[in-house]
CSV table of C-alpha atoms in Angstrom, one decimal:
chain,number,residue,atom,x,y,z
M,862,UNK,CA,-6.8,-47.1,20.5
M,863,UNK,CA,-8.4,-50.6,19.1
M,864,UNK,CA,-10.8,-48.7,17.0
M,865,UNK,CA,-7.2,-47.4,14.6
M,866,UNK,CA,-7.4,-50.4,12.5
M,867,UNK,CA,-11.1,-49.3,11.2
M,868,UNK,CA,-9.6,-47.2,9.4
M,869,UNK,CA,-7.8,-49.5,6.8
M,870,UNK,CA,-10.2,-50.4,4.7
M,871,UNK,CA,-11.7,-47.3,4.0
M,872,UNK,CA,-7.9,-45.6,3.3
M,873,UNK,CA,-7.4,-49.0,0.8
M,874,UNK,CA,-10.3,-48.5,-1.0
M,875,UNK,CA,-9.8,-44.2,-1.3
M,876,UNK,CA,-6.0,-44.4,-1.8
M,877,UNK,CA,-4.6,-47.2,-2.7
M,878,UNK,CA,-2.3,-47.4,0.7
M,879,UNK,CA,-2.4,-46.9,4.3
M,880,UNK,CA,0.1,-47.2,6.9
M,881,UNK,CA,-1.8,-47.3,10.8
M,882,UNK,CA,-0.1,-47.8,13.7
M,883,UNK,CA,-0.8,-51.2,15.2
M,884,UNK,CA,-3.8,-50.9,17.8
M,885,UNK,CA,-4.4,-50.9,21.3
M,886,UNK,CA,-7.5,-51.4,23.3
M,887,UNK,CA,-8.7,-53.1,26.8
M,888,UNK,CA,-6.4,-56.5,27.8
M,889,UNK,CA,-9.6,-58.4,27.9
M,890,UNK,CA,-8.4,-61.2,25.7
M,891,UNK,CA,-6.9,-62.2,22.5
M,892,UNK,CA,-8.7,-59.9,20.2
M,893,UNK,CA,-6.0,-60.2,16.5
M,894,UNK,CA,-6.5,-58.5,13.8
M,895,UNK,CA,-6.0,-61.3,11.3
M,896,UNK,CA,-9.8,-61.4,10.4
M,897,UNK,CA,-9.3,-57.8,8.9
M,898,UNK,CA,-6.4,-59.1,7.3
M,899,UNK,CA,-7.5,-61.7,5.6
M,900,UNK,CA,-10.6,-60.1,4.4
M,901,UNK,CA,-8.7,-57.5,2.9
M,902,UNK,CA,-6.0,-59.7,1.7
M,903,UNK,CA,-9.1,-61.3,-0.5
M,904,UNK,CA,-10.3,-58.1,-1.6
M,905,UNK,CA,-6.2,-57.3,-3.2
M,906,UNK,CA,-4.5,-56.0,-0.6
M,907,UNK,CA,-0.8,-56.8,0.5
M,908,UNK,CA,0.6,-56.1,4.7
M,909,UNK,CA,3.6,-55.8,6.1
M,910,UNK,CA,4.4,-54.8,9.8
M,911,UNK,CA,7.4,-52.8,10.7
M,912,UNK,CA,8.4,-50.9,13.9
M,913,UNK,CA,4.4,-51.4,15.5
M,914,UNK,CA,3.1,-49.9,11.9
M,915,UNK,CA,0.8,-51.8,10.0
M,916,UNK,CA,2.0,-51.1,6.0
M,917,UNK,CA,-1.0,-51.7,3.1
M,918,UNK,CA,-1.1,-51.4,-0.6
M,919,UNK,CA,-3.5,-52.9,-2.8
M,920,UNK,CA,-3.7,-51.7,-6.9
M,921,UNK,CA,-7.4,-51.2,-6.9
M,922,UNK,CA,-9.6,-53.4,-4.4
M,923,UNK,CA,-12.2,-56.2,-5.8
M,924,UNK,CA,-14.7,-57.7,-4.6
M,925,UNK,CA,-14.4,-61.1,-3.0
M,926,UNK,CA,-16.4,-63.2,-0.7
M,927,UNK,CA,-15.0,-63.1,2.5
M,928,UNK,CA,-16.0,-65.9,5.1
M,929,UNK,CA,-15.1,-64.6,8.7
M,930,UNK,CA,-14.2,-67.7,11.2
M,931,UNK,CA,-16.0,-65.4,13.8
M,932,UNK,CA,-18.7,-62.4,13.7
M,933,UNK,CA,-16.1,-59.7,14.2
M,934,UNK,CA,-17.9,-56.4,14.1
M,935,UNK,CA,-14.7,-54.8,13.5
M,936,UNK,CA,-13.8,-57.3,10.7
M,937,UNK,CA,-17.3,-57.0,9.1
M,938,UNK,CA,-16.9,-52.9,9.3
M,939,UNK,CA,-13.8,-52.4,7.7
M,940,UNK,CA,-14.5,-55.1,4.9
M,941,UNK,CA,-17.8,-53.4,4.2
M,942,UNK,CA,-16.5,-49.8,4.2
M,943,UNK,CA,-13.7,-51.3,1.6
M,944,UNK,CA,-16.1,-53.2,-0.4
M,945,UNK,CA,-18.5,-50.1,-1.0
M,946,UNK,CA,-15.6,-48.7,-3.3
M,947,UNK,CA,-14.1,-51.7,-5.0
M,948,UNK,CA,-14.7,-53.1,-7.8
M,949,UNK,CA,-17.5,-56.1,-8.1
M,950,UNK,CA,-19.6,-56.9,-5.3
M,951,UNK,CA,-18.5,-58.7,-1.7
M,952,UNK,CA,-20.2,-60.9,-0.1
M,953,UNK,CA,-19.1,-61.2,3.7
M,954,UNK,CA,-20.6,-64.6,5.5
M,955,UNK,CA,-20.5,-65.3,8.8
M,956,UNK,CA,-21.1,-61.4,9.4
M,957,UNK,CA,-21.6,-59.7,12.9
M,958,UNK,CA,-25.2,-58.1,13.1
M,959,UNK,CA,-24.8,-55.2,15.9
M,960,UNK,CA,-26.6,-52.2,15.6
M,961,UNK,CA,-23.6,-50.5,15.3
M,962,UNK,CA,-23.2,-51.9,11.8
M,963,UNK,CA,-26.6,-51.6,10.9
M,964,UNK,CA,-26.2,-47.9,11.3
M,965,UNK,CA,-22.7,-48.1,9.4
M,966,UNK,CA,-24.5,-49.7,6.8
M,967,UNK,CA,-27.4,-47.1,7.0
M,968,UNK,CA,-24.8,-44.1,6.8
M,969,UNK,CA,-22.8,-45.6,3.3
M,970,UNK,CA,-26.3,-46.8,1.9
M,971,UNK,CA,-27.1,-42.6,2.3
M,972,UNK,CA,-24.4,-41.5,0.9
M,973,UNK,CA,-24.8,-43.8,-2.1
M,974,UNK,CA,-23.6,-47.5,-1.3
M,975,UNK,CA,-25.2,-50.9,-2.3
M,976,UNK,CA,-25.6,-52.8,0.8
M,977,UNK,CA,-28.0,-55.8,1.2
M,978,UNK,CA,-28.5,-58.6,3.3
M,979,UNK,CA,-27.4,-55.9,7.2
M,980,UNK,CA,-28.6,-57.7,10.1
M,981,UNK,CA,-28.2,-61.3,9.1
M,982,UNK,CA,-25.1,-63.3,8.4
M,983,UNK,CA,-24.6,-62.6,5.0
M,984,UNK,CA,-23.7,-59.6,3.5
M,985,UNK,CA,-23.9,-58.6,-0.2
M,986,UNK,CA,-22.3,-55.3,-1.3
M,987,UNK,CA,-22.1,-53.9,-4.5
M,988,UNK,CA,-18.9,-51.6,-5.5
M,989,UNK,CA,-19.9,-47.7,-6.6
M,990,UNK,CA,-17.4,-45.2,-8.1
M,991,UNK,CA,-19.0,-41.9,-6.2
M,992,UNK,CA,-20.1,-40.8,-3.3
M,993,UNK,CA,-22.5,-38.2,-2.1
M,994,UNK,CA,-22.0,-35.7,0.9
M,995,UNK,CA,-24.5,-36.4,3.9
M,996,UNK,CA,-25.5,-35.7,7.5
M,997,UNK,CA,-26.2,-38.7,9.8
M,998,UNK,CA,-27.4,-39.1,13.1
M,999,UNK,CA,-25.6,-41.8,15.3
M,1000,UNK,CA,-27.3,-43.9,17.2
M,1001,UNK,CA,-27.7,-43.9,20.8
M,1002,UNK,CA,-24.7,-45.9,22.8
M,1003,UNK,CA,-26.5,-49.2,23.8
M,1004,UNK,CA,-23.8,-50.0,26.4
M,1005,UNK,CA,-23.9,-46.7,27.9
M,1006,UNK,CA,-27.6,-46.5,28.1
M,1007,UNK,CA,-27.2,-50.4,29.3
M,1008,UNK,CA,-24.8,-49.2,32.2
M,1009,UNK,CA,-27.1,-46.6,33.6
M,1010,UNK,CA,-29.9,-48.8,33.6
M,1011,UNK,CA,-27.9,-51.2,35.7
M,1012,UNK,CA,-26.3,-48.5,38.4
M,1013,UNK,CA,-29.7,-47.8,38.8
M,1014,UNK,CA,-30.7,-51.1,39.8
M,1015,UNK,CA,-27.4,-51.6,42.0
M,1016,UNK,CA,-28.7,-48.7,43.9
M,1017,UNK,CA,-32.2,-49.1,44.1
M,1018,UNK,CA,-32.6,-46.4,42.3
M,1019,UNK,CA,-34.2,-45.2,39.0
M,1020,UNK,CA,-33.3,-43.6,35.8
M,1021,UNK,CA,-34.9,-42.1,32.6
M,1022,UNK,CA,-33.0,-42.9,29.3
M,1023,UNK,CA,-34.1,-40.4,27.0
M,1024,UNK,CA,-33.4,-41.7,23.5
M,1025,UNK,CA,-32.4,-44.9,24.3
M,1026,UNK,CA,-33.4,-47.8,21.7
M,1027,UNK,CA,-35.1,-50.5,23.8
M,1028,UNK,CA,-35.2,-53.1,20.5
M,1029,UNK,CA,-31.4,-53.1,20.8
M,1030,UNK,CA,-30.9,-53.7,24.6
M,1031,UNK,CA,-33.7,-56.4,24.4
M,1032,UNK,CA,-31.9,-59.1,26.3
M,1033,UNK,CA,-30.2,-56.8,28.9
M,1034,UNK,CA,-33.8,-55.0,29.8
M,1035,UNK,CA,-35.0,-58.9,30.0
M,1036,UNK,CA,-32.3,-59.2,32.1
M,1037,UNK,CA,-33.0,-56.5,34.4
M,1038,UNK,CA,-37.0,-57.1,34.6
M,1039,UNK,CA,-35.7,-61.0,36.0
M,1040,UNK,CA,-33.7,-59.6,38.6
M,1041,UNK,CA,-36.8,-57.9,39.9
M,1042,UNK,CA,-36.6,-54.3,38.2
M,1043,UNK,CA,-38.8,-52.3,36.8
M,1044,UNK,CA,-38.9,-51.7,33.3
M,1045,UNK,CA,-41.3,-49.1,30.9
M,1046,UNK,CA,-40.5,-48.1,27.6
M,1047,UNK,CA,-42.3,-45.7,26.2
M,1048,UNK,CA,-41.8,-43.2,22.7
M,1049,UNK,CA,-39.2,-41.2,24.2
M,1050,UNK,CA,-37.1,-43.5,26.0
M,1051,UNK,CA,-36.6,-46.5,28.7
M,1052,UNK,CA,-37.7,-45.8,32.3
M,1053,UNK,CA,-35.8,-48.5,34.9
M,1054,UNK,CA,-35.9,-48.5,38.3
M,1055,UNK,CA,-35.7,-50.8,41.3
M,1056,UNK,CA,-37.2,-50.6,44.9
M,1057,UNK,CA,-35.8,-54.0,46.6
M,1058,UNK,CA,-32.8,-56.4,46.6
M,1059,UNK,CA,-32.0,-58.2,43.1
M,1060,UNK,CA,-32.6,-62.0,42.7
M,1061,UNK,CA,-29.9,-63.9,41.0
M,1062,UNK,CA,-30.2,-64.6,37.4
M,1063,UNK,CA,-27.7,-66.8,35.3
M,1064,UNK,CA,-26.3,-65.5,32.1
M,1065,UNK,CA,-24.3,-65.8,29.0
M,1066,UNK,CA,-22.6,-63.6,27.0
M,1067,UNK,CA,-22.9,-63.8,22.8
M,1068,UNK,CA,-22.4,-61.9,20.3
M,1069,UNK,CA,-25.3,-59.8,19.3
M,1070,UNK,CA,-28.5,-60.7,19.6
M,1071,UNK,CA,-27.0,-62.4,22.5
M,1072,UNK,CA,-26.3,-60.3,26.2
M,1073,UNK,CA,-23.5,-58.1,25.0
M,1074,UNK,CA,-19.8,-58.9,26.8
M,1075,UNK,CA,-19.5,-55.1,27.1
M,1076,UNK,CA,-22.2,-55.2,29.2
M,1077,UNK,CA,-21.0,-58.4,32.0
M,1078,UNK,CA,-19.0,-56.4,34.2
M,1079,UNK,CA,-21.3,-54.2,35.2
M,1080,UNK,CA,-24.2,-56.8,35.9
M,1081,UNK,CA,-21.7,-59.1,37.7
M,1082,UNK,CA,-21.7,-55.9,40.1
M,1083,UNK,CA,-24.9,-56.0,40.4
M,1084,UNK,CA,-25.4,-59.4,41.0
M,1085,UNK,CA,-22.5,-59.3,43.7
M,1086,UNK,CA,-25.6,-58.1,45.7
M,1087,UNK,CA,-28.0,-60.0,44.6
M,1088,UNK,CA,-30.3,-62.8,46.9
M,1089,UNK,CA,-29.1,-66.2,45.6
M,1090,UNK,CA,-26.4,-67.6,43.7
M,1091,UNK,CA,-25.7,-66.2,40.2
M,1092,UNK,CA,-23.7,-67.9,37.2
M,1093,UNK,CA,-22.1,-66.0,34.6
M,1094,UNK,CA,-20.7,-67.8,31.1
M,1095,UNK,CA,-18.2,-65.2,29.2
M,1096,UNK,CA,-18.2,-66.7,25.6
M,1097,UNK,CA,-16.4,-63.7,23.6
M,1098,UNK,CA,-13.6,-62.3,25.6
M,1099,UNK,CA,-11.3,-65.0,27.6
M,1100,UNK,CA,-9.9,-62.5,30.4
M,1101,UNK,CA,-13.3,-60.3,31.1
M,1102,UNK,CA,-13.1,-61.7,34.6
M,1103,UNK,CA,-9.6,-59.9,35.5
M,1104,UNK,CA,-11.5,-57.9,37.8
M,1105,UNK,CA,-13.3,-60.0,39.7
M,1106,UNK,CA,-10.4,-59.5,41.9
M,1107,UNK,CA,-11.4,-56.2,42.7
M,1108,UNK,CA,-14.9,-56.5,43.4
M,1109,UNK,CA,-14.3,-59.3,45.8
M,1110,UNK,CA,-12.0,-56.7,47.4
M,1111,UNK,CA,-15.2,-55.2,48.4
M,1112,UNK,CA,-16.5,-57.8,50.0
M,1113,UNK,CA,-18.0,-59.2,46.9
M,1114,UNK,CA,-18.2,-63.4,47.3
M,1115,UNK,CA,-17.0,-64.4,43.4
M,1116,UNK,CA,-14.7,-67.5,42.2
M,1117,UNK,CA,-14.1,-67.9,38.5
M,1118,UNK,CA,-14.0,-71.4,36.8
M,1119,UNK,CA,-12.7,-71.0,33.2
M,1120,UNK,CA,-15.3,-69.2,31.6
M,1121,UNK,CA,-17.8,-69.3,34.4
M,1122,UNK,CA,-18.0,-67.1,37.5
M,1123,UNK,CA,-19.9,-68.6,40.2
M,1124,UNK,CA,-21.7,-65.2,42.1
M,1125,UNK,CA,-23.1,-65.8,45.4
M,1126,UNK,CA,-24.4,-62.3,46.5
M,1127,UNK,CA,-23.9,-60.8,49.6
M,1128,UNK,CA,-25.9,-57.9,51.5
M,1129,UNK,CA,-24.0,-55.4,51.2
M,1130,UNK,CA,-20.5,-54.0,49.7
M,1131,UNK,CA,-17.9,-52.5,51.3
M,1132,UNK,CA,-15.9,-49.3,50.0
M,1133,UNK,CA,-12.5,-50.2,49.3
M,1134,UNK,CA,-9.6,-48.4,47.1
M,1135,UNK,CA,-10.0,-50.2,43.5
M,1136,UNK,CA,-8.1,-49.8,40.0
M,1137,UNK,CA,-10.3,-49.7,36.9
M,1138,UNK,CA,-8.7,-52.5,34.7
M,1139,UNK,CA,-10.5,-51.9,31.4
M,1140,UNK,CA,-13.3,-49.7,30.4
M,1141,UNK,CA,-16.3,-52.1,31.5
M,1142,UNK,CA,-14.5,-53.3,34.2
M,1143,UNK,CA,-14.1,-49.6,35.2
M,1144,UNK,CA,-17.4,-49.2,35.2
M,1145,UNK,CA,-18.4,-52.0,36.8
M,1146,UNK,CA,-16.1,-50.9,39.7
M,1147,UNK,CA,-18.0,-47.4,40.0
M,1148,UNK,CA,-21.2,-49.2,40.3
M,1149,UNK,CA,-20.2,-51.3,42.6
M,1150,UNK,CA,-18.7,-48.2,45.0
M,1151,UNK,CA,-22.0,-46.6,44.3
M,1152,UNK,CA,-23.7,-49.2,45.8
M,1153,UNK,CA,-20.9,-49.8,48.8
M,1154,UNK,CA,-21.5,-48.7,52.4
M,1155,UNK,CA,-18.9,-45.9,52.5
M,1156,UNK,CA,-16.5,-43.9,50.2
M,1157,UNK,CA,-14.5,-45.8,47.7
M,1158,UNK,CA,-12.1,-44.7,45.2
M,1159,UNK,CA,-11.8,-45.6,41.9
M,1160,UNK,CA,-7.8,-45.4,40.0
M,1161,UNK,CA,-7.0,-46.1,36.5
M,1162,UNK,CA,-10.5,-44.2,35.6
M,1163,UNK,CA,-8.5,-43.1,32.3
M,1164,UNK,CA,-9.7,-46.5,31.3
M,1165,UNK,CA,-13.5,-45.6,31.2
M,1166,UNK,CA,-13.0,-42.5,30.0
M,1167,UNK,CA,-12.0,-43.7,26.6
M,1168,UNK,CA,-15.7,-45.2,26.6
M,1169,UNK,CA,-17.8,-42.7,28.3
M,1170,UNK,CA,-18.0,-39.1,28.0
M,1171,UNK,CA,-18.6,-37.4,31.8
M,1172,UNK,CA,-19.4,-40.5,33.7
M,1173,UNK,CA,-19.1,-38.7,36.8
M,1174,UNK,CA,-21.4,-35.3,35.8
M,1175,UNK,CA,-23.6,-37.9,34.7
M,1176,UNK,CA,-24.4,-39.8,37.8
M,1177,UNK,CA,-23.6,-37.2,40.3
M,1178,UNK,CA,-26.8,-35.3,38.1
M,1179,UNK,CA,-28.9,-38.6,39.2
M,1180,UNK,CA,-28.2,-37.9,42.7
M,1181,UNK,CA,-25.0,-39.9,43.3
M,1182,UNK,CA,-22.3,-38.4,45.2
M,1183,UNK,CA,-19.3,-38.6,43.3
M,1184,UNK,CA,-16.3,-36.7,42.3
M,1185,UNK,CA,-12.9,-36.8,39.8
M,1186,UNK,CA,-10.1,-35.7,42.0
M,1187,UNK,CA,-7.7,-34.9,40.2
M,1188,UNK,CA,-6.9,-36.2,36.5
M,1189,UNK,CA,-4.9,-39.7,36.7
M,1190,UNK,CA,-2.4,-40.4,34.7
M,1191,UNK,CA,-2.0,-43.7,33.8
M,1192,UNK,CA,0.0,-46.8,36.2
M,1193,UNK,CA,3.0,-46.9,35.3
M,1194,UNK,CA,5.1,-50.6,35.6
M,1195,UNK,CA,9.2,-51.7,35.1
M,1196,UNK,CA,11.6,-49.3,34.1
């Protein structure tokens, strides 16, 4: 799993060593690790790689300021959780400003960390000795909440996210409004739904505040049946567009330039049998069979299910009509 890695800097900073196996993930693009490296390799710690394990020591971490060529949440994570326990303070510039690590940041500062400066490039983080035990509620999944909202639209359809936090999907439910949907958010959640055929809309991918790349995949699927001609600019991951293959399978009308894919929507979709390629990708594939003429079936869904718990109870509970089959193991190529 990609997410392995987040644990080296909190195993640094509590014992001294780790030793994780190197990690997975999606083939979206080049995603190294060398920006956790070379935080940590700042803060005092040594790496070497043998046999697909990542090996770590470091004496006793300190502080360091750390200058990240790009916004990596993951980088900006596992620095943080190691600089909360070494000693001196960390600054971390250049620093990714999700949610996701604003609640990170939230859940150390509880338990007793000195964080300062979450939410805008630059971090400051003071070192402590002890921690205290607490309980913490995550926050809702943006992407998953994001991915509702957007079957709905594909189906003209609506949907009630209870819980959802509208001030961190801000450009998606922008997004969504300009391709003709309607949008209400209210104390309890977001209401979206959509009564007529989507209008084409350009967008661009960013890191966060920007339209999150987690999140392109599945509008692209909606846009394949949009009125008009959409453009979509992938700026973090350089291989999202591997399945534009398999919508235009579909019927879908798509042709990728680089880091662009030109979307000229047609009517209507056609069922087809499609693989899931990556989690989003996935996802984007079962929104687009929702929204097909016919029955299509979906392969490789052990993809999405490593990002979302009961997709299929979940939709099938707003009215679609869908169904798991049997458990899929995954494809299997060479010898």
């Amino acid at each position: 799993m990609r997410a392995s890695i987040l644990v080296l800097g909190p195993l640094l900073a509590r014992f001294g060593e780790a030793h994780v196996a190197m990690p997975g993930g999606c083939n979206i693009g080049s995603r190294k690790i060398d920006l956790h490296l070379r935080g940590l390799e700042r803060m005092g710690a040594t790496f070497h790689q043998e046999h697909g394990v990542l090996h770590a020591r470091a004496e006793r971490l300190h502080g360091a300021v750390v200058s990240l060529d790009y916004p990596s949440v993951g980088a900006t994570e596992n620095v943080m959780m190691a600089g909360v326990a070494a000693r001196g303070t960390t600054v971390i510039e250049n620093a990714a400003r999700e949610p996701e690590l604003a609640d990170l940041a939230a859940f150390l500062t509880a338990m007793g960390a000195r964080i300062d400066g979450v939410g805008t490039p630059t971090i400051e983080i003071e070192g402590v000795d002890r921690f205290r035990p607490v309980e913490h509620r995550v926050i809702p999944d943006r992407i998953e909440a994001g991915t509702f909202a957007i079957a709905a639209c594909a189906t003209s359809g609506e949907v009630v996210l209870a819980g959802a936090r509208a001030d961190h999907l801000d450009l998606v439910l922008s997004k969504l409004a300009e391709v003709g949907a309607e949008v209400l958010i209210t104390e309890a959640g977001i209401a979206v739904s959509m009564d007529r055929r989507p209008r084409a809309v350009d967008l661009v991918t960013l890191p966060y505040p920007g339209f999150p790349t987690d999140l392109q995949p599945q509008m692209m699927a909606l846009l394949a049946v949009a009125e008009g001609t959409s453009i979509v600019t992938e700026n973090v991951f350089e291989s999202r567009f591997m399945f534009v293959d398999e919508l235009n399978r579909m019927g879908a009308d798509i042709r990728t330039e680089g880091h662009h894919a030109v979307i000229r929507g047609v009517e209507r979709l056609s069922a087809a049998p499609v693989r899931a390629l990556d989690i989003r990708a996935g996802a984007a594939m079962v929104i687009a069979a929702l929204a097909a003429d016919g029955v299509s079936v979906v392969e490789d869904m052990y993809h999405v299910d490593r990002g979302y718990e009961d997709l299929e109870g979940k939709l099938a509970a707003l009215g679609a009509s869908v169904r798991r089959e049997r458990a899929l193991e995954p494809t299997r190529t060479g010898a």
